[in-house]
PDB file of C-alpha atoms in Angstrom:
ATOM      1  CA  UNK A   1     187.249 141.546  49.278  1.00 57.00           C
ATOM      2  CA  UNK A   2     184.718 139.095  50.550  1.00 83.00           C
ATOM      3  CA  UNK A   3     184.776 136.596  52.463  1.00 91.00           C
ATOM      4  CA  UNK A   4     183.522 133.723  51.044  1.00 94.00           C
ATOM      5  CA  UNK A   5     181.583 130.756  52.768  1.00 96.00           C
ATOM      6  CA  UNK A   6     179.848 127.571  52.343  1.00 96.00           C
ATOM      7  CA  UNK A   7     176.543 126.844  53.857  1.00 97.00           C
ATOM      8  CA  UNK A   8     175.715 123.333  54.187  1.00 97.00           C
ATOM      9  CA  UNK A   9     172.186 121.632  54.757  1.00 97.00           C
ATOM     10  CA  UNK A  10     171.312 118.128  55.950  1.00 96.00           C
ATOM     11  CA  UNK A  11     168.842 116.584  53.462  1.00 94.00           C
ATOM     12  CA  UNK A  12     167.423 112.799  53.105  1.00 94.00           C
ATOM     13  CA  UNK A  13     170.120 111.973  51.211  1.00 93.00           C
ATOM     14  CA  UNK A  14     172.948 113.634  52.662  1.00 94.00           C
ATOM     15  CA  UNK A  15     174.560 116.771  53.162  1.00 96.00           C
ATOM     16  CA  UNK A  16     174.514 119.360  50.329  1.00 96.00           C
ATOM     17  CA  UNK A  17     175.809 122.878  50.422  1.00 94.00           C
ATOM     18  CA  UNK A  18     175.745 126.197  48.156  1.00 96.00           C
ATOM     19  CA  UNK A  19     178.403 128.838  47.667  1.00 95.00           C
ATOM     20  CA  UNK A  20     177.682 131.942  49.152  1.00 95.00           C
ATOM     21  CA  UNK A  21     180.114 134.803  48.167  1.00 94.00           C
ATOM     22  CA  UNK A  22     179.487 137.939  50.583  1.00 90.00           C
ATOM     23  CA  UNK A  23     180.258 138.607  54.200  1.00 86.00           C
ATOM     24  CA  UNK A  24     181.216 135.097  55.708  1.00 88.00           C
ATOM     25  CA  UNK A  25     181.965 135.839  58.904  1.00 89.00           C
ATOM     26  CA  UNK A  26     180.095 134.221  61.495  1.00 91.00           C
ATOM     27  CA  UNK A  27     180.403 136.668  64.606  1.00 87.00           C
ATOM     28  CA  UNK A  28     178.268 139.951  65.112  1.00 76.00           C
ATOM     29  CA  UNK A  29     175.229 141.247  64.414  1.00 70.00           C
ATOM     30  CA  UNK A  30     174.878 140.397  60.614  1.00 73.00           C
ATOM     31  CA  UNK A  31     177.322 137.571  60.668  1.00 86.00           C
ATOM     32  CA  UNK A  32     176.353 134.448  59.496  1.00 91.00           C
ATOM     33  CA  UNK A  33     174.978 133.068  62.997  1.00 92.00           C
ATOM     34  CA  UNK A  34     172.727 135.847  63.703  1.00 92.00           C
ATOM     35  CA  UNK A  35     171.092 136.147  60.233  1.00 94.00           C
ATOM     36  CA  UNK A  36     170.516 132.609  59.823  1.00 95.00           C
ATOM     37  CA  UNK A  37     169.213 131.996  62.796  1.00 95.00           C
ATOM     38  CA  UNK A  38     166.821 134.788  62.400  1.00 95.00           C
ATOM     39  CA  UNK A  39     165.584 133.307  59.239  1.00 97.00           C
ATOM     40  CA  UNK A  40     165.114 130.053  60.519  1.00 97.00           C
ATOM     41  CA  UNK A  41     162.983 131.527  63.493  1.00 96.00           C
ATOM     42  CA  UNK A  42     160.973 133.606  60.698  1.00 97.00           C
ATOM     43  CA  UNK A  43     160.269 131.363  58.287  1.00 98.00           C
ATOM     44  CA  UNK A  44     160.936 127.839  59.713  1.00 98.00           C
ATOM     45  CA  UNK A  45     164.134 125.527  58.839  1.00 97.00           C
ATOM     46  CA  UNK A  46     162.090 123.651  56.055  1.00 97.00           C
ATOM     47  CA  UNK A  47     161.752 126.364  54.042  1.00 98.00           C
ATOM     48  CA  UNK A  48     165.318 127.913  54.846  1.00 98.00           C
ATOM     49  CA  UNK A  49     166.732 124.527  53.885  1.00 96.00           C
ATOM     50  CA  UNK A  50     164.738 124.770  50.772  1.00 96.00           C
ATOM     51  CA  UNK A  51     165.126 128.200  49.460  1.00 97.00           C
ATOM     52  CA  UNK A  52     168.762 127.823  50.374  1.00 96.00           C
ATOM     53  CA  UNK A  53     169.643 124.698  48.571  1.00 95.00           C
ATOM     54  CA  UNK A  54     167.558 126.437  45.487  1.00 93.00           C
ATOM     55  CA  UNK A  55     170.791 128.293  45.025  1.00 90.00           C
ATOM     56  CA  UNK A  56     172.396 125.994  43.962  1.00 90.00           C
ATOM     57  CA  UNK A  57     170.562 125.609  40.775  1.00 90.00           C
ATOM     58  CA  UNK A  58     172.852 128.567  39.477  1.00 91.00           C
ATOM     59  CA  UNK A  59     176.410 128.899  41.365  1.00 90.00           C
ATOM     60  CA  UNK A  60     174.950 129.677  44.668  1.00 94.00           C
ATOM     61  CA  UNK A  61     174.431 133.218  46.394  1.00 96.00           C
ATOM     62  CA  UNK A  62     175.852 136.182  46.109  1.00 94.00           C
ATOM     63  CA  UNK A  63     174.572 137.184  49.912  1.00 94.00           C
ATOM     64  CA  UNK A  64     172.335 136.425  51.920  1.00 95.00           C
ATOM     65  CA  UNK A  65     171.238 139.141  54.737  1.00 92.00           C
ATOM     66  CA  UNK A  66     168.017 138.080  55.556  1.00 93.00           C
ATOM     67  CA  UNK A  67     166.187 141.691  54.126  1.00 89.00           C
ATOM     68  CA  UNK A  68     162.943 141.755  52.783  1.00 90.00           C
ATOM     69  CA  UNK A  69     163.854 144.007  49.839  1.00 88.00           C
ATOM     70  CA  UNK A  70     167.431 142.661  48.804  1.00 92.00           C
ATOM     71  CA  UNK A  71     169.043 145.212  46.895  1.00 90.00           C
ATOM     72  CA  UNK A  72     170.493 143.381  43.508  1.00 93.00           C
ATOM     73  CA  UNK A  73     173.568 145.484  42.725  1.00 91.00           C
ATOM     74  CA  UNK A  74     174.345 142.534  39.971  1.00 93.00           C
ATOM     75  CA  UNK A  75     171.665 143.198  37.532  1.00 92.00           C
ATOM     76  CA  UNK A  76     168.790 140.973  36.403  1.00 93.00           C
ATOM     77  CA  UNK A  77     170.534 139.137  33.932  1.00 93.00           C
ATOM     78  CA  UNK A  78     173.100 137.650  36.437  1.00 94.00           C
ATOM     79  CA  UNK A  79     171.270 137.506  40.001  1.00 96.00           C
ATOM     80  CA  UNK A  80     167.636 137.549  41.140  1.00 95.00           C
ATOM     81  CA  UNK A  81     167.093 139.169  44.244  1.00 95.00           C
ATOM     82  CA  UNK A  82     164.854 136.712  46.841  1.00 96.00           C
ATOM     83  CA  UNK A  83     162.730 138.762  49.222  1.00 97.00           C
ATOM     84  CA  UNK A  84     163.692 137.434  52.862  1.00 96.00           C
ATOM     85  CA  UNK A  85     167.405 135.972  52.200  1.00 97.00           C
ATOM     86  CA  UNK A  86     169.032 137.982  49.566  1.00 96.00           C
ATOM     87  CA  UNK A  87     170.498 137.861  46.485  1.00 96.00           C
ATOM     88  CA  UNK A  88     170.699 134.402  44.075  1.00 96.00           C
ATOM     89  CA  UNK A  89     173.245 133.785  41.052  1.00 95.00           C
ATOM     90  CA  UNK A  90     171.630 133.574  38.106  1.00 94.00           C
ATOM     91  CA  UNK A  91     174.787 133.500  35.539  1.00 91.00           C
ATOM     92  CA  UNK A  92     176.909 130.036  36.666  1.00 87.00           C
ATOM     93  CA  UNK A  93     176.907 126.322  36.304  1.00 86.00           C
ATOM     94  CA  UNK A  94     174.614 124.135  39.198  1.00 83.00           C
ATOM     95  CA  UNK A  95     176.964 124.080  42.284  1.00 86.00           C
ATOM     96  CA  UNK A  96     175.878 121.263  45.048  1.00 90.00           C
ATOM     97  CA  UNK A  97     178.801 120.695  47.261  1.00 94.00           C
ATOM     98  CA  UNK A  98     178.979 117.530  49.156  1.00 93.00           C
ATOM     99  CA  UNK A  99     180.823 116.175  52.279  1.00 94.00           C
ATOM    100  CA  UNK A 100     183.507 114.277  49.489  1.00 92.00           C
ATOM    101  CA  UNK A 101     184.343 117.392  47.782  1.00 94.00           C
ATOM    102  CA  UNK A 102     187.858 119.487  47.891  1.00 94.00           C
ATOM    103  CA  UNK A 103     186.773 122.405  50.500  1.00 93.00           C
ATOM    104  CA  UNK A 104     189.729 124.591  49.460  1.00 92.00           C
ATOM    105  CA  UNK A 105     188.044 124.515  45.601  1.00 90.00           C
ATOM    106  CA  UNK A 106     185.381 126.823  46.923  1.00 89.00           C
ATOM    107  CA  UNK A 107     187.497 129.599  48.048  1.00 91.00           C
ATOM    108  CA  UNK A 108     185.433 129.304  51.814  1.00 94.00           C
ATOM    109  CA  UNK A 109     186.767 130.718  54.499  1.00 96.00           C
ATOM    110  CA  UNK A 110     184.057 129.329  56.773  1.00 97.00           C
ATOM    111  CA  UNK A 111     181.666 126.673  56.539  1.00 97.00           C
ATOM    112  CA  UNK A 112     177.607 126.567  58.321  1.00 97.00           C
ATOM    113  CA  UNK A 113     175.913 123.408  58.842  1.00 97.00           C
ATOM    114  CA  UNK A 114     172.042 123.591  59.404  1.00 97.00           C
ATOM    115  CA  UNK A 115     170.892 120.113  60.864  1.00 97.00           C
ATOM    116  CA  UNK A 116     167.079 119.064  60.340  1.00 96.00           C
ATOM    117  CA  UNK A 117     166.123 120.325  63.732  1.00 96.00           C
ATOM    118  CA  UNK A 118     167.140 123.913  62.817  1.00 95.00           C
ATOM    119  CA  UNK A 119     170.806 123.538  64.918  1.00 95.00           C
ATOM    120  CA  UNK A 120     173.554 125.414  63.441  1.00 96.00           C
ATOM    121  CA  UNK A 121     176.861 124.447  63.333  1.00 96.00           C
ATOM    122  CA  UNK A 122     180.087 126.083  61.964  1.00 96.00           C
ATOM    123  CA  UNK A 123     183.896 126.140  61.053  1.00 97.00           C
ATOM    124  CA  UNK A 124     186.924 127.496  59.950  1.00 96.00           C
ATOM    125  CA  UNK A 125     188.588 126.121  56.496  1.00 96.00           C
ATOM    126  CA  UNK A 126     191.275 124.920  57.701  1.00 95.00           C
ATOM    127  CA  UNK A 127     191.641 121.543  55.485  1.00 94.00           C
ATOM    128  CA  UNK A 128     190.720 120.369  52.311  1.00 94.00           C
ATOM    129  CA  UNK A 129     188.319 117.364  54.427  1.00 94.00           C
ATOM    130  CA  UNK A 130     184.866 118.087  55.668  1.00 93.00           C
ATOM    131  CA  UNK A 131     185.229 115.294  58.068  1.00 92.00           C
ATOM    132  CA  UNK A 132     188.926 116.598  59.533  1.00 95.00           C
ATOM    133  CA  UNK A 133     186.800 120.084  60.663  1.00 96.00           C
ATOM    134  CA  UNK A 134     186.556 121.596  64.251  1.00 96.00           C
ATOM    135  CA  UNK A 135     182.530 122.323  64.533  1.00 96.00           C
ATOM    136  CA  UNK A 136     181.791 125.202  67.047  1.00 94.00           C
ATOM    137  CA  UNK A 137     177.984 124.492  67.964  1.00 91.00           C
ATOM    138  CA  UNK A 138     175.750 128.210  68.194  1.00 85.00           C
ATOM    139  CA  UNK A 139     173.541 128.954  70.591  1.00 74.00           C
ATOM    140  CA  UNK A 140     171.254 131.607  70.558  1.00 63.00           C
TER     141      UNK A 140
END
């Protein structure tokens, strides 16, 4: 089963987050922490914050591992793979999740937040309220 996670972006206008469905865990050497940090350092957090929040155009991602060849195992009529992150819905409804929204809706287990600056911050779903979250600040 995976384990399922939101990762959130600040933006002009806010926070917005996609879904992302595989292998939410942040700890270890391709949990969450590691691989987006290593994308951010690649590829600079402007254009992670903007390929990211592309997602959401469709449902969100299915994974996101950072590979240069992501290996679609969901077929080209439901997911398009995107070299250097991984692997984008293709098949569901636009899904932006903001600050406001009912966590526990998504099915997250964990939530990422990438500030402006690149910072990552992260935390368990434990509560339906963004705002009543413990953040755990990574570091490199």
């Amino acid at each position: 089963m995976s384990t399922r996670s939101i990762l959130m972006i600040a933006t002009d206008t806010g926070d917005a987050g996609v879904y992302v469905h595989s292998d939410g865990y942040p700890d270890g050497d391709y949990g969450r922490l590691a691989v987006y940090s290593k994308i951010i350092e690649r590829d600079g957090v402007d254009k992670f914050r903007a390929t990211i929040l592309a997602g959401a155009e469709f449902g969100g991602w299915s994974s996101i591992f950072g590979e240069d060849n992501p290996n679609n195992h969901l077929g080209t009529d439901r997911a398009k793979s995107v070299p250097g992150y991984g692997v984008r819905y293709l098949d569901a409804d636009s899904y932006l999740i903001r600050p406001g929204d009912d966590l526990y809706d998504s099915g997250a287990e964990y939530i990422y937040h990438v500030a402006k600056d690149g910072t990552i911050t992260w935390a368990e779903v434990n509560s339906r309220a963004y705002s009543a979250l413990t953040w755990n600040r990574f570091s490199a």
